[in-house]
Amino acid sequence: MRVASPRKIGILAGGRSLPREIAESLVRRGAQVVVLAIEGEASAQLDALSPIKVNIGELGRIVRTLKQAGCSELIIVGHVTRPDLASIKPDLGFFRALPTVLRLVRAGGDDAVLRGVIAFFEERGLKVVSPADVAPELLIGV
């Protein structure tokens, strides 16, 4: 009889406490998490989860790290400000995705940018899932 392996989920973490709360919720339920902390955005609260620090321009490294860790799902969560272009440290994956990056820069509104980011990761085989789907107990009732 084959034993199911635990769910492996990547978390691309911006600021504030929600990325940590989601990661801890997943771990409590037996999932394995790979936390990628965005430099200059992610909270020090994530340090207990041994995050991998990434620059927003390291698109290739982000995708490669998640795939090498066996993640097929990704949660993008936490506060992120529009990056200062001088702080971006692009890798080869960034340059390969340059047409997509330029579309995102010109997209304008935050919703369009987020949809583009989701499409970017999904085109590379990572299903972007909602925090509400993986940690429903963190939702505030209305």
PDB file of C-alpha atoms in Angstrom:
ATOM      1  CA  MET A   1       0.000   0.000   0.000  1.00  0.00           C
ATOM      2  CA  ARG A   2       1.360   3.393  -1.011  1.00  0.00           C
ATOM      3  CA  VAL A   3       1.464   6.094   1.654  1.00  0.00           C
ATOM      4  CA  ALA A   4       0.590   9.568   0.418  1.00  0.00           C
ATOM      5  CA  SER A   5       3.408  12.026   0.772  1.00  0.00           C
ATOM      6  CA  PRO A   6       2.661  15.280   2.545  1.00  0.00           C
ATOM      7  CA  ARG A   7       1.498  18.211   0.492  1.00  0.00           C
ATOM      8  CA  LYS A   8       4.381  20.557  -0.453  1.00  0.00           C
ATOM      9  CA  ILE A   9       3.392  24.167  -0.918  1.00  0.00           C
ATOM     10  CA  GLY A  10       5.549  27.151  -1.746  1.00  0.00           C
ATOM     11  CA  ILE A  11       4.856  30.496  -0.128  1.00  0.00           C
ATOM     12  CA  LEU A  12       6.141  33.649  -1.792  1.00  0.00           C
ATOM     13  CA  ALA A  13       6.027  35.897   1.249  1.00  0.00           C
ATOM     14  CA  GLY A  14       5.681  39.636   1.391  1.00  0.00           C
ATOM     15  CA  GLY A  15       5.301  41.636   4.571  1.00  0.00           C
ATOM     16  CA  ARG A  16       3.118  41.541   7.649  1.00  0.00           C
ATOM     17  CA  SER A  17       1.969  38.493   9.623  1.00  0.00           C
ATOM     18  CA  LEU A  18      -0.297  36.612   7.193  1.00  0.00           C
ATOM     19  CA  PRO A  19       2.490  34.639   5.429  1.00  0.00           C
ATOM     20  CA  ARG A  20       3.676  33.277   8.799  1.00  0.00           C
ATOM     21  CA  GLU A  21       0.131  32.490   9.935  1.00  0.00           C
ATOM     22  CA  ILE A  22      -0.583  30.562   6.728  1.00  0.00           C
ATOM     23  CA  ALA A  23       2.719  28.663   6.895  1.00  0.00           C
ATOM     24  CA  GLU A  24       2.102  27.680  10.516  1.00  0.00           C
ATOM     25  CA  SER A  25      -1.454  26.576   9.682  1.00  0.00           C
ATOM     26  CA  LEU A  26      -0.190  24.359   6.856  1.00  0.00           C
ATOM     27  CA  VAL A  27       2.545  22.836   9.014  1.00  0.00           C
ATOM     28  CA  ARG A  28       0.016  22.060  11.778  1.00  0.00           C
ATOM     29  CA  ARG A  29      -2.011  20.113   9.209  1.00  0.00           C
ATOM     30  CA  GLY A  30       0.997  18.115   8.040  1.00  0.00           C
ATOM     31  CA  ALA A  31       1.960  20.012   4.905  1.00  0.00           C
ATOM     32  CA  GLN A  32       5.534  20.839   4.059  1.00  0.00           C
ATOM     33  CA  VAL A  33       6.154  24.485   3.223  1.00  0.00           C
ATOM     34  CA  VAL A  34       8.939  26.174   1.344  1.00  0.00           C
ATOM     35  CA  VAL A  35       8.957  29.836   2.291  1.00  0.00           C
ATOM     36  CA  LEU A  36      10.556  32.315  -0.077  1.00  0.00           C
ATOM     37  CA  ALA A  37      10.880  35.669   1.698  1.00  0.00           C
ATOM     38  CA  ILE A  38      10.985  38.708  -0.570  1.00  0.00           C
ATOM     39  CA  GLU A  39      13.961  40.876   0.428  1.00  0.00           C
ATOM     40  CA  GLY A  40      12.922  44.212   1.849  1.00  0.00           C
ATOM     41  CA  GLU A  41       9.303  43.099   2.251  1.00  0.00           C
ATOM     42  CA  ALA A  42       9.023  39.887   4.280  1.00  0.00           C
ATOM     43  CA  SER A  43       8.715  40.123   8.032  1.00  0.00           C
ATOM     44  CA  ALA A  44      11.386  38.887  10.419  1.00  0.00           C
ATOM     45  CA  GLN A  45       8.540  36.816  11.933  1.00  0.00           C
ATOM     46  CA  LEU A  46       9.268  34.294   9.178  1.00  0.00           C
ATOM     47  CA  ASP A  47      12.801  33.591  10.427  1.00  0.00           C
ATOM     48  CA  ALA A  48      11.593  30.663  12.563  1.00  0.00           C
ATOM     49  CA  LEU A  49      10.494  28.956   9.328  1.00  0.00           C
ATOM     50  CA  SER A  50      13.982  29.162   7.765  1.00  0.00           C
ATOM     51  CA  PRO A  51      12.908  31.123   4.707  1.00  0.00           C
ATOM     52  CA  ILE A  52      14.927  31.376   1.544  1.00  0.00           C
ATOM     53  CA  LYS A  53      15.507  35.073   0.901  1.00  0.00           C
ATOM     54  CA  VAL A  54      14.909  36.117  -2.702  1.00  0.00           C
ATOM     55  CA  ASN A  55      15.042  39.348  -4.610  1.00  0.00           C
ATOM     56  CA  ILE A  56      11.921  40.204  -6.577  1.00  0.00           C
ATOM     57  CA  GLY A  57      14.050  40.091  -9.758  1.00  0.00           C
ATOM     58  CA  GLU A  58      15.187  36.501  -9.248  1.00  0.00           C
ATOM     59  CA  LEU A  59      12.284  34.982 -11.147  1.00  0.00           C
ATOM     60  CA  GLY A  60      14.301  32.056 -12.452  1.00  0.00           C
ATOM     61  CA  ARG A  61      15.630  31.244  -8.994  1.00  0.00           C
ATOM     62  CA  ILE A  62      12.152  31.444  -7.454  1.00  0.00           C
ATOM     63  CA  VAL A  63      10.677  28.986  -9.967  1.00  0.00           C
ATOM     64  CA  ARG A  64      13.721  26.689  -9.852  1.00  0.00           C
ATOM     65  CA  THR A  65      13.769  26.613  -6.031  1.00  0.00           C
ATOM     66  CA  LEU A  66      10.091  25.709  -5.804  1.00  0.00           C
ATOM     67  CA  LYS A  67      10.326  22.995  -8.445  1.00  0.00           C
ATOM     68  CA  GLN A  68      13.507  21.492  -6.950  1.00  0.00           C
ATOM     69  CA  ALA A  69      11.730  21.349  -3.588  1.00  0.00           C
ATOM     70  CA  GLY A  70       8.870  19.404  -5.177  1.00  0.00           C
ATOM     71  CA  CYS A  71       6.256  22.148  -4.906  1.00  0.00           C
ATOM     72  CA  SER A  72       3.453  22.162  -7.453  1.00  0.00           C
ATOM     73  CA  GLU A  73       1.401  24.793  -5.625  1.00  0.00           C
ATOM     74  CA  LEU A  74       2.260  28.354  -4.690  1.00  0.00           C
ATOM     75  CA  ILE A  75       0.658  30.890  -2.388  1.00  0.00           C
ATOM     76  CA  ILE A  76       1.533  34.523  -3.017  1.00  0.00           C
ATOM     77  CA  VAL A  77       0.751  36.412   0.156  1.00  0.00           C
ATOM     78  CA  GLY A  78       1.761  39.436   2.165  1.00  0.00           C
ATOM     79  CA  HIS A  79       2.207  43.128   1.628  1.00  0.00           C
ATOM     80  CA  VAL A  80       4.490  44.122  -1.243  1.00  0.00           C
ATOM     81  CA  THR A  81       5.204  47.643  -2.405  1.00  0.00           C
ATOM     82  CA  ARG A  82       5.951  48.425  -6.011  1.00  0.00           C
ATOM     83  CA  PRO A  83       9.683  47.791  -6.239  1.00  0.00           C
ATOM     84  CA  ASP A  84      12.236  50.495  -6.835  1.00  0.00           C
ATOM     85  CA  LEU A  85      13.784  49.452 -10.135  1.00  0.00           C
ATOM     86  CA  ALA A  86      17.262  50.133  -8.724  1.00  0.00           C
ATOM     87  CA  SER A  87      16.705  47.450  -6.041  1.00  0.00           C
ATOM     88  CA  ILE A  88      15.875  44.675  -8.513  1.00  0.00           C
ATOM     89  CA  LYS A  89      18.663  42.145  -9.005  1.00  0.00           C
ATOM     90  CA  PRO A  90      17.581  40.337 -12.160  1.00  0.00           C
ATOM     91  CA  ASP A  91      18.658  36.803 -12.937  1.00  0.00           C
ATOM     92  CA  LEU A  92      18.532  34.954 -16.258  1.00  0.00           C
ATOM     93  CA  GLY A  93      14.926  33.917 -15.570  1.00  0.00           C
ATOM     94  CA  PHE A  94      14.011  37.597 -15.243  1.00  0.00           C
ATOM     95  CA  PHE A  95      15.535  38.372 -18.645  1.00  0.00           C
ATOM     96  CA  ARG A  96      13.816  35.362 -20.215  1.00  0.00           C
ATOM     97  CA  ALA A  97      10.524  36.673 -18.843  1.00  0.00           C
ATOM     98  CA  LEU A  98      11.243  40.273 -19.869  1.00  0.00           C
ATOM     99  CA  PRO A  99       8.236  40.576 -22.229  1.00  0.00           C
ATOM    100  CA  THR A 100       5.969  39.459 -19.368  1.00  0.00           C
ATOM    101  CA  VAL A 101       7.722  41.755 -16.900  1.00  0.00           C
ATOM    102  CA  LEU A 102       7.303  44.738 -19.239  1.00  0.00           C
ATOM    103  CA  ARG A 103       3.592  43.934 -19.655  1.00  0.00           C
ATOM    104  CA  LEU A 104       3.250  43.859 -15.866  1.00  0.00           C
ATOM    105  CA  VAL A 105       5.016  47.195 -15.482  1.00  0.00           C
ATOM    106  CA  ARG A 106       2.665  48.756 -18.038  1.00  0.00           C
ATOM    107  CA  ALA A 107      -0.426  46.976 -16.687  1.00  0.00           C
ATOM    108  CA  GLY A 108      -1.217  49.843 -14.387  1.00  0.00           C
ATOM    109  CA  GLY A 109      -3.545  48.674 -11.639  1.00  0.00           C
ATOM    110  CA  ASP A 110      -2.611  46.298  -8.872  1.00  0.00           C
ATOM    111  CA  ASP A 111      -5.256  43.771  -9.947  1.00  0.00           C
ATOM    112  CA  ALA A 112      -3.822  43.543 -13.466  1.00  0.00           C
ATOM    113  CA  VAL A 113      -0.302  43.163 -12.073  1.00  0.00           C
ATOM    114  CA  LEU A 114      -1.388  40.374  -9.708  1.00  0.00           C
ATOM    115  CA  ARG A 115      -3.228  38.529 -12.503  1.00  0.00           C
ATOM    116  CA  GLY A 116      -0.066  38.765 -14.606  1.00  0.00           C
ATOM    117  CA  VAL A 117       2.122  37.442 -11.776  1.00  0.00           C
ATOM    118  CA  ILE A 118      -0.255  34.517 -11.279  1.00  0.00           C
ATOM    119  CA  ALA A 119      -0.210  33.754 -15.011  1.00  0.00           C
ATOM    120  CA  PHE A 120       3.595  33.891 -15.009  1.00  0.00           C
ATOM    121  CA  PHE A 121       3.912  31.214 -12.323  1.00  0.00           C
ATOM    122  CA  GLU A 122       1.106  29.048 -13.714  1.00  0.00           C
ATOM    123  CA  GLU A 123       2.711  29.058 -17.173  1.00  0.00           C
ATOM    124  CA  ARG A 124       5.739  27.537 -15.457  1.00  0.00           C
ATOM    125  CA  GLY A 125       3.814  24.691 -13.854  1.00  0.00           C
ATOM    126  CA  LEU A 126       3.058  26.157 -10.429  1.00  0.00           C
ATOM    127  CA  LYS A 127      -0.612  26.300  -9.529  1.00  0.00           C
ATOM    128  CA  VAL A 128      -1.271  29.513  -7.592  1.00  0.00           C
ATOM    129  CA  VAL A 129      -3.726  28.797  -4.794  1.00  0.00           C
ATOM    130  CA  SER A 130      -5.657  31.135  -2.567  1.00  0.00           C
ATOM    131  CA  PRO A 131      -4.760  31.528   1.094  1.00  0.00           C
ATOM    132  CA  ALA A 132      -8.473  30.994   1.799  1.00  0.00           C
ATOM    133  CA  ASP A 133      -8.261  27.537   0.195  1.00  0.00           C
ATOM    134  CA  VAL A 134      -5.296  26.347   2.246  1.00  0.00           C
ATOM    135  CA  ALA A 135      -5.989  28.049   5.572  1.00  0.00           C
ATOM    136  CA  PRO A 136      -9.741  28.680   5.743  1.00  0.00           C
ATOM    137  CA  GLU A 137      -9.630  28.965   9.533  1.00  0.00           C
ATOM    138  CA  LEU A 138      -7.831  32.290   9.131  1.00  0.00           C
ATOM    139  CA  LEU A 139     -10.806  33.891   7.361  1.00  0.00           C
ATOM    140  CA  ILE A 140     -12.735  36.484   9.268  1.00  0.00           C
ATOM    141  CA  GLY A 141     -16.451  35.748   9.393  1.00  0.00           C
ATOM    142  CA  VAL A 142     -18.820  38.451   8.209  1.00  0.00           C
TER     143      VAL A 142
END
